[in-house]
Amino acid sequence: MSIHQAQRSIPLAVPNVGPKEVARVAEAVASGWVSSVGPEVEEFEAGVARVSGTKKGVAVASGTMGLHLALIAAGVKPGDIVISPSFSFAATANAICHAGAIPAFVDIEPDTWTMCPADTGRLIREDFEQRHDGLFHRTTGRRLAAIMPVYTNGTPALIDEIAALGRENAVPVVADAAAAIGALYKNAPIGSLVDLTVYSFNGNKTITTGAGGAVVGEDAALIQRVRHLATTARVGTGYDHDQVGYNYRMSNIEAALGCVQLERLPEFLAAKGRIRARYEAAFDGVPSLTPFPDPQYAQSTHWFSGIRVDPSLAGTTVPDMVKELNARGVGVRTFWKPMHLQPHFREMPRTSLSFTDSMWEQVLPLPCSTSLSAEDQDYVVDCVKDVLRRVN
Ligand SMILES: *Cc1c(COP(=O)(O)O)cnc(C)c1O
């Protein structure tokens, strides 16, 4: 390896924060509005709602907190069950447990990597029974309280089918759209497809507030319930509270960062799309590699781009490729280990999860920061091809 190559260090996904963000955050600090009330919080909430095609949005301190409150607001109670894909980041199932419920895991679709509606429908039909007050899990006796699809890599799930399951079974649908701000479903913004939709603005997401999240939805009363829960369930301006509440609001300093990031969302989405297209073209015709899904019905945000590696054709595995790529200065790592394989979730109700089991170890996200140069991306491509060549 040449010295030139050894000096490269290309991170997987880093935030893109510039002088405008710095100035806006400094202004917010100087204004004295540093806590969870302030003009930037209002501006950010309005902006997030606008991008989502909804009237209302609530900014919260993390995506996980947004999921937690969305589930409670949607009526999830301790002892309930929430159906969700096993193939997700831990926050999805964690939030279900924070609400006092347990997850039931379903498989994902091979060509979207999002919740499989057929598997979800089958689970409901076969493992739940109708009683006068709802659908109950036959073996655990738990009530089905919500369905929670995940918009994997910013790709909206098959929402027509999933929303229909929600309607037919009279259960709310809460979407984990952590990485999907700016996505479109059948050419429309995604904020009103299901009851509540939750974003994350953690540092590695497409836009960031440092740490943060938001909940959007069409139903003003439901959004108001999320806001109420997030602000200690306070009633009026005194110290009256009408239930156990949470302190989950985003700070005005974080929102100031978010306001500038939101203005730059089109720039970031364009960069993510460009990066995805460049990888797709570069690996086209390599039999062991397939790009991450990008289904026609949606405009994905392409949060992460990368490849699925068929080990029988590649002659190597993703963990070994990660080691080889890291040695060449390419900052990659393996991707989500499904939730049903985590020790604390092994006993949760689930379907066979055969596709999830077959694919998760083959997923290799590649560097996709919005600031990634074409030259650095070409270097990543060359490194991947070099690693494959060496084993064959
Ligand atoms: C990032 C992420 C979250 C959690 O967001 P935080 O803001 O880190 O709490 C939830 N679900 C998925 C799918 C994510 O990628």
Short mmCIF file of N, CA, C and O in Angstrom, two decimals, residues 234-347:
data_model
loop_
_atom_site.label_atom_id
_atom_site.label_comp_id
_atom_site.label_asym_id
_atom_site.label_seq_id
_atom_site.Cartn_x
_atom_site.Cartn_y
_atom_site.Cartn_z
N ARG A 234 -47.86 19.29 32.52
CA ARG A 234 -48.24 20.47 33.29
C ARG A 234 -49.53 21.06 32.75
O ARG A 234 -49.72 21.16 31.54
N VAL A 235 -50.39 21.48 33.65
CA VAL A 235 -51.66 22.11 33.27
C VAL A 235 -51.63 23.56 33.73
O VAL A 235 -51.42 23.82 34.92
N GLY A 236 -51.79 24.50 32.80
CA GLY A 236 -51.76 25.91 33.16
C GLY A 236 -50.34 26.38 33.43
O GLY A 236 -49.37 25.70 33.06
N THR A 237 -50.20 27.52 34.07
CA THR A 237 -48.87 28.10 34.27
C THR A 237 -48.33 27.85 35.68
O THR A 237 -47.19 28.17 35.98
N GLY A 238 -49.15 27.29 36.54
CA GLY A 238 -48.69 26.98 37.90
C GLY A 238 -48.09 25.58 37.96
O GLY A 238 -47.65 25.06 36.94
N TYR A 239 -48.08 25.01 39.14
CA TYR A 239 -47.48 23.69 39.31
C TYR A 239 -48.53 22.61 39.44
O TYR A 239 -48.50 21.79 40.34
N ASP A 240 -49.50 22.66 38.53
CA ASP A 240 -50.49 21.58 38.45
C ASP A 240 -50.11 20.64 37.31
O ASP A 240 -49.77 21.09 36.22
N HIS A 241 -50.19 19.36 37.59
CA HIS A 241 -49.89 18.32 36.60
C HIS A 241 -51.02 17.31 36.65
O HIS A 241 -51.52 17.01 37.73
N ASP A 242 -51.41 16.78 35.48
CA ASP A 242 -52.57 15.88 35.52
C ASP A 242 -52.20 14.40 35.37
O ASP A 242 -53.07 13.54 35.31
N GLN A 243 -50.92 14.10 35.25
CA GLN A 243 -50.47 12.71 35.22
C GLN A 243 -48.96 12.69 35.39
O GLN A 243 -48.34 13.75 35.47
N VAL A 244 -48.38 11.51 35.43
CA VAL A 244 -46.92 11.42 35.46
C VAL A 244 -46.41 11.87 34.09
O VAL A 244 -46.82 11.30 33.06
N GLY A 245 -45.57 12.88 34.07
CA GLY A 245 -45.08 13.39 32.80
C GLY A 245 -43.59 13.14 32.64
O GLY A 245 -42.97 12.46 33.46
N TYR A 246 -43.05 13.70 31.58
CA TYR A 246 -41.63 13.50 31.25
C TYR A 246 -40.99 14.85 30.97
O TYR A 246 -41.69 15.80 30.60
N ASN A 247 -39.69 14.91 31.12
CA ASN A 247 -38.95 16.09 30.71
C ASN A 247 -38.15 15.73 29.47
O ASN A 247 -36.99 15.37 29.55
N TYR A 248 -38.81 15.76 28.34
CA TYR A 248 -38.25 15.21 27.10
C TYR A 248 -38.12 16.28 26.00
O TYR A 248 -37.95 15.94 24.85
N ARG A 249 -38.23 17.57 26.38
CA ARG A 249 -38.21 18.59 25.33
C ARG A 249 -36.80 18.82 24.79
O ARG A 249 -35.80 18.66 25.50
N MET A 250 -36.74 19.25 23.53
CA MET A 250 -35.48 19.69 22.92
C MET A 250 -35.15 21.07 23.46
O MET A 250 -36.05 21.88 23.70
N SER A 251 -33.87 21.37 23.63
CA SER A 251 -33.49 22.72 24.08
C SER A 251 -33.44 23.69 22.89
O SER A 251 -33.28 23.27 21.74
N ASN A 252 -33.58 24.96 23.20
CA ASN A 252 -33.56 25.98 22.15
C ASN A 252 -32.19 26.05 21.45
O ASN A 252 -32.11 26.43 20.28
N ILE A 253 -31.13 25.68 22.18
CA ILE A 253 -29.78 25.68 21.57
C ILE A 253 -29.71 24.59 20.50
O ILE A 253 -29.23 24.82 19.38
N GLU A 254 -30.24 23.42 20.84
CA GLU A 254 -30.26 22.32 19.86
C GLU A 254 -31.14 22.69 18.66
O GLU A 254 -30.79 22.42 17.51
N ALA A 255 -32.28 23.34 18.96
CA ALA A 255 -33.19 23.72 17.87
C ALA A 255 -32.55 24.74 16.94
O ALA A 255 -32.80 24.72 15.72
N ALA A 256 -31.70 25.62 17.49
CA ALA A 256 -31.00 26.62 16.66
C ALA A 256 -30.13 25.91 15.62
O ALA A 256 -30.12 26.27 14.43
N LEU A 257 -29.43 24.88 16.07
CA LEU A 257 -28.63 24.06 15.15
C LEU A 257 -29.55 23.41 14.11
O LEU A 257 -29.25 23.41 12.90
N GLY A 258 -30.68 22.91 14.59
CA GLY A 258 -31.63 22.24 13.70
C GLY A 258 -32.23 23.15 12.64
O GLY A 258 -32.46 22.71 11.51
N CYS A 259 -32.45 24.42 13.00
CA CYS A 259 -33.05 25.36 12.02
C CYS A 259 -32.15 25.50 10.79
O CYS A 259 -32.64 25.50 9.65
N VAL A 260 -30.85 25.62 11.01
CA VAL A 260 -29.92 25.76 9.88
C VAL A 260 -29.80 24.44 9.12
O VAL A 260 -29.79 24.41 7.88
N GLN A 261 -29.73 23.33 9.88
CA GLN A 261 -29.64 22.01 9.24
C GLN A 261 -30.86 21.75 8.35
O GLN A 261 -30.72 21.19 7.25
N LEU A 262 -32.01 22.17 8.82
CA LEU A 262 -33.24 21.96 8.05
C LEU A 262 -33.22 22.76 6.75
O LEU A 262 -33.66 22.26 5.70
N GLU A 263 -32.67 23.98 6.80
CA GLU A 263 -32.52 24.76 5.57
C GLU A 263 -31.62 24.02 4.57
O GLU A 263 -31.78 24.16 3.37
N ARG A 264 -30.67 23.26 5.10
CA ARG A 264 -29.71 22.57 4.24
C ARG A 264 -30.17 21.16 3.85
O ARG A 264 -29.45 20.45 3.13
N LEU A 265 -31.36 20.76 4.32
CA LEU A 265 -31.84 19.39 4.03
C LEU A 265 -31.82 19.06 2.54
O LEU A 265 -31.34 17.98 2.16
N PRO A 266 -32.29 19.97 1.64
CA PRO A 266 -32.25 19.61 0.21
C PRO A 266 -30.83 19.32 -0.28
O PRO A 266 -30.62 18.36 -1.05
N GLU A 267 -29.89 20.11 0.20
CA GLU A 267 -28.47 19.89 -0.16
C GLU A 267 -28.00 18.52 0.33
O GLU A 267 -27.34 17.76 -0.40
N PHE A 268 -28.37 18.16 1.58
CA PHE A 268 -27.94 16.88 2.14
C PHE A 268 -28.60 15.71 1.43
O PHE A 268 -27.95 14.69 1.17
N LEU A 269 -29.88 15.85 1.10
CA LEU A 269 -30.57 14.75 0.41
C LEU A 269 -29.98 14.54 -0.98
O LEU A 269 -29.82 13.39 -1.43
N ALA A 270 -29.64 15.64 -1.63
CA ALA A 270 -29.03 15.53 -2.96
C ALA A 270 -27.69 14.80 -2.85
O ALA A 270 -27.38 13.92 -3.66
N ALA A 271 -26.91 15.14 -1.82
CA ALA A 271 -25.60 14.49 -1.64
C ALA A 271 -25.78 13.00 -1.37
O ALA A 271 -25.08 12.16 -1.96
N LYS A 272 -26.72 12.65 -0.50
CA LYS A 272 -26.96 11.23 -0.18
C LYS A 272 -27.40 10.45 -1.43
O LYS A 272 -26.99 9.31 -1.63
N GLY A 273 -28.23 11.09 -2.26
CA GLY A 273 -28.68 10.45 -3.49
C GLY A 273 -27.54 10.24 -4.48
O GLY A 273 -27.44 9.20 -5.13
N ARG A 274 -26.69 11.25 -4.57
CA ARG A 274 -25.52 11.18 -5.46
C ARG A 274 -24.58 10.05 -5.02
O ARG A 274 -24.09 9.28 -5.85
N ILE A 275 -24.35 9.97 -3.71
CA ILE A 275 -23.44 8.94 -3.18
C ILE A 275 -24.00 7.55 -3.48
O ILE A 275 -23.29 6.65 -3.91
N ARG A 276 -25.29 7.41 -3.25
CA ARG A 276 -25.92 6.11 -3.52
C ARG A 276 -25.77 5.72 -4.99
O ARG A 276 -25.41 4.59 -5.32
N ALA A 277 -26.05 6.68 -5.88
CA ALA A 277 -26.00 6.39 -7.32
C ALA A 277 -24.57 6.02 -7.74
O ALA A 277 -24.37 5.13 -8.58
N ARG A 278 -23.58 6.68 -7.15
CA ARG A 278 -22.19 6.41 -7.51
C ARG A 278 -21.77 5.00 -7.08
O ARG A 278 -21.09 4.30 -7.83
N TYR A 279 -22.19 4.57 -5.87
CA TYR A 279 -21.90 3.19 -5.45
C TYR A 279 -22.61 2.19 -6.34
O TYR A 279 -22.06 1.16 -6.72
N GLU A 280 -23.88 2.51 -6.65
CA GLU A 280 -24.66 1.57 -7.46
C GLU A 280 -24.00 1.35 -8.82
O GLU A 280 -23.86 0.22 -9.28
N ALA A 281 -23.57 2.45 -9.42
CA ALA A 281 -22.91 2.34 -10.73
C ALA A 281 -21.58 1.61 -10.60
O ALA A 281 -21.23 0.77 -11.44
N ALA A 282 -20.84 1.90 -9.54
CA ALA A 282 -19.49 1.34 -9.39
C ALA A 282 -19.52 -0.18 -9.20
O ALA A 282 -18.62 -0.88 -9.64
N PHE A 283 -20.55 -0.68 -8.51
CA PHE A 283 -20.59 -2.12 -8.21
C PHE A 283 -21.54 -2.88 -9.13
O PHE A 283 -21.75 -4.09 -8.95
N ASP A 284 -22.10 -2.17 -10.10
CA ASP A 284 -22.99 -2.82 -11.05
C ASP A 284 -22.22 -3.92 -11.78
O ASP A 284 -21.10 -3.69 -12.25
N GLY A 285 -22.79 -5.10 -11.82
CA GLY A 285 -22.11 -6.20 -12.52
C GLY A 285 -21.16 -6.99 -11.66
O GLY A 285 -20.58 -7.97 -12.11
N VAL A 286 -20.95 -6.60 -10.38
CA VAL A 286 -20.16 -7.44 -9.47
C VAL A 286 -21.13 -8.44 -8.86
O VAL A 286 -22.01 -8.06 -8.08
N PRO A 287 -21.00 -9.74 -9.21
CA PRO A 287 -22.05 -10.70 -8.86
C PRO A 287 -22.26 -10.88 -7.35
O PRO A 287 -23.38 -11.17 -6.92
N SER A 288 -21.23 -10.68 -6.54
CA SER A 288 -21.37 -10.93 -5.10
C SER A 288 -21.99 -9.75 -4.35
O SER A 288 -22.30 -9.87 -3.17
N LEU A 289 -22.18 -8.62 -5.05
CA LEU A 289 -22.64 -7.41 -4.36
C LEU A 289 -23.97 -6.92 -4.90
O LEU A 289 -24.17 -6.86 -6.11
N THR A 290 -24.88 -6.55 -3.99
CA THR A 290 -26.10 -5.85 -4.41
C THR A 290 -26.24 -4.59 -3.57
O THR A 290 -25.90 -4.59 -2.39
N PRO A 291 -26.72 -3.52 -4.19
CA PRO A 291 -26.88 -2.27 -3.43
C PRO A 291 -28.02 -2.38 -2.43
O PRO A 291 -28.89 -3.24 -2.57
N PHE A 292 -28.04 -1.49 -1.44
CA PHE A 292 -29.17 -1.43 -0.51
C PHE A 292 -30.43 -1.16 -1.34
O PHE A 292 -30.38 -0.51 -2.38
N PRO A 293 -31.60 -1.64 -0.87
CA PRO A 293 -32.83 -1.45 -1.63
C PRO A 293 -33.19 0.04 -1.82
O PRO A 293 -32.86 0.87 -0.98
N ASP A 294 -33.85 0.31 -2.93
CA ASP A 294 -34.31 1.68 -3.21
C ASP A 294 -35.61 1.57 -4.01
O ASP A 294 -35.63 1.83 -5.21
N PRO A 295 -36.69 1.14 -3.34
CA PRO A 295 -37.92 0.80 -4.08
C PRO A 295 -38.55 2.00 -4.80
O PRO A 295 -38.41 3.14 -4.38
N GLN A 296 -39.24 1.68 -5.88
CA GLN A 296 -39.84 2.68 -6.78
C GLN A 296 -40.93 3.53 -6.13
O GLN A 296 -41.08 4.69 -6.45
N TYR A 297 -41.71 2.93 -5.20
CA TYR A 297 -42.87 3.65 -4.66
C TYR A 297 -42.46 4.82 -3.77
O TYR A 297 -43.28 5.66 -3.43
N ALA A 298 -41.20 4.83 -3.36
CA ALA A 298 -40.77 5.84 -2.39
C ALA A 298 -39.61 6.65 -2.92
O ALA A 298 -38.89 6.24 -3.83
N GLN A 299 -39.46 7.85 -2.35
CA GLN A 299 -38.23 8.61 -2.52
C GLN A 299 -37.51 8.47 -1.19
O GLN A 299 -37.86 9.13 -0.21
N SER A 300 -36.55 7.56 -1.14
CA SER A 300 -35.80 7.34 0.10
C SER A 300 -34.88 8.52 0.38
O SER A 300 -34.51 9.27 -0.54
N THR A 301 -34.49 8.68 1.64
CA THR A 301 -33.49 9.70 1.96
C THR A 301 -32.08 9.13 1.79
O THR A 301 -31.11 9.87 1.95
N HIS A 302 -32.00 7.82 1.51
CA HIS A 302 -30.69 7.17 1.34
C HIS A 302 -29.75 7.52 2.49
O HIS A 302 -28.62 7.93 2.28
N TRP A 303 -30.28 7.35 3.73
CA TRP A 303 -29.48 7.71 4.91
C TRP A 303 -28.13 7.01 4.87
O TRP A 303 -27.08 7.64 4.94
N PHE A 304 -28.16 5.70 4.75
CA PHE A 304 -26.93 4.93 4.55
C PHE A 304 -26.97 4.30 3.17
O PHE A 304 -28.02 3.85 2.72
N SER A 305 -25.81 4.30 2.52
CA SER A 305 -25.64 3.55 1.29
C SER A 305 -24.67 2.43 1.57
O SER A 305 -23.85 2.53 2.48
N GLY A 306 -24.76 1.40 0.79
CA GLY A 306 -23.83 0.31 0.99
C GLY A 306 -24.19 -0.87 0.14
O GLY A 306 -24.93 -0.75 -0.84
N ILE A 307 -23.63 -2.03 0.53
CA ILE A 307 -23.80 -3.22 -0.28
C ILE A 307 -24.22 -4.39 0.60
O ILE A 307 -23.93 -4.44 1.79
N ARG A 308 -24.94 -5.31 -0.02
CA ARG A 308 -25.16 -6.61 0.60
C ARG A 308 -24.19 -7.57 -0.09
O ARG A 308 -24.13 -7.62 -1.32
N VAL A 309 -23.44 -8.29 0.74
CA VAL A 309 -22.37 -9.14 0.22
C VAL A 309 -22.79 -10.60 0.34
O VAL A 309 -23.08 -11.07 1.44
N ASP A 310 -22.83 -11.28 -0.79
CA ASP A 310 -23.12 -12.71 -0.77
C ASP A 310 -21.81 -13.45 -0.50
O ASP A 310 -20.93 -13.50 -1.37
N PRO A 311 -21.65 -14.04 0.69
CA PRO A 311 -20.35 -14.60 1.05
C PRO A 311 -19.96 -15.79 0.17
O PRO A 311 -18.76 -16.00 -0.07
N SER A 312 -20.95 -16.52 -0.36
CA SER A 312 -20.58 -17.68 -1.18
C SER A 312 -19.98 -17.24 -2.52
O SER A 312 -19.13 -17.92 -3.08
N LEU A 313 -20.41 -16.08 -3.00
CA LEU A 313 -19.85 -15.57 -4.26
C LEU A 313 -18.61 -14.71 -3.99
O LEU A 313 -17.68 -14.69 -4.80
N ALA A 314 -18.60 -14.01 -2.87
CA ALA A 314 -17.51 -13.08 -2.58
C ALA A 314 -16.28 -13.82 -2.07
O ALA A 314 -15.15 -13.31 -2.18
N GLY A 315 -16.48 -15.00 -1.48
CA GLY A 315 -15.36 -15.73 -0.90
C GLY A 315 -14.85 -15.09 0.39
O GLY A 315 -13.77 -15.42 0.87
N THR A 316 -15.62 -14.16 0.93
CA THR A 316 -15.25 -13.53 2.20
C THR A 316 -16.54 -13.08 2.89
O THR A 316 -17.61 -13.16 2.31
N THR A 317 -16.39 -12.64 4.12
CA THR A 317 -17.57 -12.23 4.88
C THR A 317 -17.48 -10.74 5.21
O THR A 317 -16.41 -10.14 5.12
N VAL A 318 -18.61 -10.17 5.61
CA VAL A 318 -18.62 -8.75 5.95
C VAL A 318 -17.65 -8.45 7.11
O VAL A 318 -16.86 -7.50 7.00
N PRO A 319 -17.65 -9.21 8.20
CA PRO A 319 -16.68 -8.88 9.27
C PRO A 319 -15.23 -8.88 8.78
O PRO A 319 -14.45 -8.01 9.18
N ASP A 320 -14.88 -9.82 7.90
CA ASP A 320 -13.51 -9.82 7.36
C ASP A 320 -13.27 -8.63 6.43
O ASP A 320 -12.19 -8.03 6.45
N MET A 321 -14.28 -8.26 5.66
CA MET A 321 -14.14 -7.09 4.78
C MET A 321 -13.98 -5.82 5.61
O MET A 321 -13.22 -4.93 5.24
N VAL A 322 -14.71 -5.76 6.73
CA VAL A 322 -14.61 -4.59 7.61
C VAL A 322 -13.16 -4.44 8.07
O VAL A 322 -12.58 -3.35 8.02
N LYS A 323 -12.56 -5.55 8.49
CA LYS A 323 -11.15 -5.50 8.96
C LYS A 323 -10.24 -5.00 7.84
O LYS A 323 -9.40 -4.12 8.06
N GLU A 324 -10.42 -5.57 6.65
CA GLU A 324 -9.57 -5.20 5.52
C GLU A 324 -9.76 -3.73 5.14
O GLU A 324 -8.79 -3.03 4.84
N LEU A 325 -11.00 -3.28 5.15
CA LEU A 325 -11.28 -1.89 4.76
C LEU A 325 -10.77 -0.92 5.83
O LEU A 325 -10.20 0.13 5.50
N ASN A 326 -10.94 -1.28 7.09
CA ASN A 326 -10.42 -0.44 8.18
C ASN A 326 -8.90 -0.28 8.03
O ASN A 326 -8.36 0.81 8.24
N ALA A 327 -8.24 -1.36 7.65
CA ALA A 327 -6.77 -1.31 7.48
C ALA A 327 -6.39 -0.35 6.36
O ALA A 327 -5.27 0.16 6.33
N ARG A 328 -7.31 -0.11 5.43
CA ARG A 328 -7.04 0.81 4.31
C ARG A 328 -7.58 2.22 4.61
O ARG A 328 -7.67 3.06 3.72
N GLY A 329 -7.99 2.44 5.83
CA GLY A 329 -8.45 3.78 6.22
C GLY A 329 -9.91 4.06 5.90
O GLY A 329 -10.36 5.20 5.96
N VAL A 330 -10.65 2.99 5.56
CA VAL A 330 -12.08 3.18 5.25
C VAL A 330 -12.88 2.82 6.51
O VAL A 330 -12.89 1.67 6.95
N GLY A 331 -13.53 3.82 7.06
CA GLY A 331 -14.22 3.66 8.35
C GLY A 331 -15.57 2.99 8.21
O GLY A 331 -16.60 3.65 8.14
N VAL A 332 -15.55 1.66 8.16
CA VAL A 332 -16.83 0.94 8.08
C VAL A 332 -16.95 0.02 9.30
O VAL A 332 -15.98 -0.25 9.99
N ARG A 333 -18.15 -0.43 9.56
CA ARG A 333 -18.39 -1.45 10.57
C ARG A 333 -19.61 -2.25 10.16
O ARG A 333 -20.30 -1.89 9.21
N THR A 334 -19.85 -3.33 10.89
CA THR A 334 -21.02 -4.14 10.56
C THR A 334 -22.28 -3.35 10.91
O THR A 334 -22.21 -2.29 11.53
N PHE A 335 -23.42 -3.86 10.52
CA PHE A 335 -24.68 -3.12 10.69
C PHE A 335 -25.52 -3.80 11.77
O PHE A 335 -25.08 -4.69 12.48
N TRP A 336 -26.79 -3.36 11.93
CA TRP A 336 -27.69 -3.81 12.99
C TRP A 336 -27.71 -5.33 13.16
O TRP A 336 -27.98 -6.06 12.21
N LYS A 337 -27.51 -5.75 14.39
CA LYS A 337 -27.76 -7.15 14.74
C LYS A 337 -29.23 -7.22 15.17
O LYS A 337 -29.65 -6.46 16.04
N PRO A 338 -30.02 -8.09 14.55
CA PRO A 338 -31.47 -8.09 14.81
C PRO A 338 -31.80 -8.23 16.29
O PRO A 338 -31.05 -8.84 17.06
N MET A 339 -32.96 -7.70 16.65
CA MET A 339 -33.35 -7.65 18.06
C MET A 339 -33.63 -9.03 18.64
O MET A 339 -33.38 -9.27 19.82
N HIS A 340 -34.14 -9.98 17.82
CA HIS A 340 -34.47 -11.30 18.39
C HIS A 340 -33.21 -12.07 18.76
O HIS A 340 -33.30 -13.10 19.41
N LEU A 341 -32.04 -11.58 18.35
CA LEU A 341 -30.77 -12.24 18.71
C LEU A 341 -30.11 -11.60 19.92
O LEU A 341 -29.06 -12.06 20.37
N GLN A 342 -30.70 -10.54 20.45
CA GLN A 342 -30.15 -9.89 21.65
C GLN A 342 -30.63 -10.69 22.86
O GLN A 342 -31.78 -11.13 22.90
N PRO A 343 -29.75 -10.88 23.85
CA PRO A 343 -30.10 -11.78 24.97
C PRO A 343 -31.42 -11.42 25.67
O PRO A 343 -32.20 -12.30 26.00
N HIS A 344 -31.68 -10.13 25.87
CA HIS A 344 -32.88 -9.73 26.61
C HIS A 344 -34.14 -9.82 25.76
O HIS A 344 -35.23 -9.61 26.27
N PHE A 345 -34.02 -10.07 24.46
CA PHE A 345 -35.21 -10.16 23.60
C PHE A 345 -35.41 -11.56 23.02
O PHE A 345 -36.26 -11.76 22.16
N ARG A 346 -34.61 -12.53 23.46
CA ARG A 346 -34.68 -13.88 22.87
C ARG A 346 -36.03 -14.55 23.06
O ARG A 346 -36.44 -15.36 22.24
N GLU A 347 -36.71 -14.22 24.16
CA GLU A 347 -37.96 -14.91 24.47
C GLU A 347 -39.19 -14.16 23.95
O GLU A 347 -40.31 -14.54 24.26
#
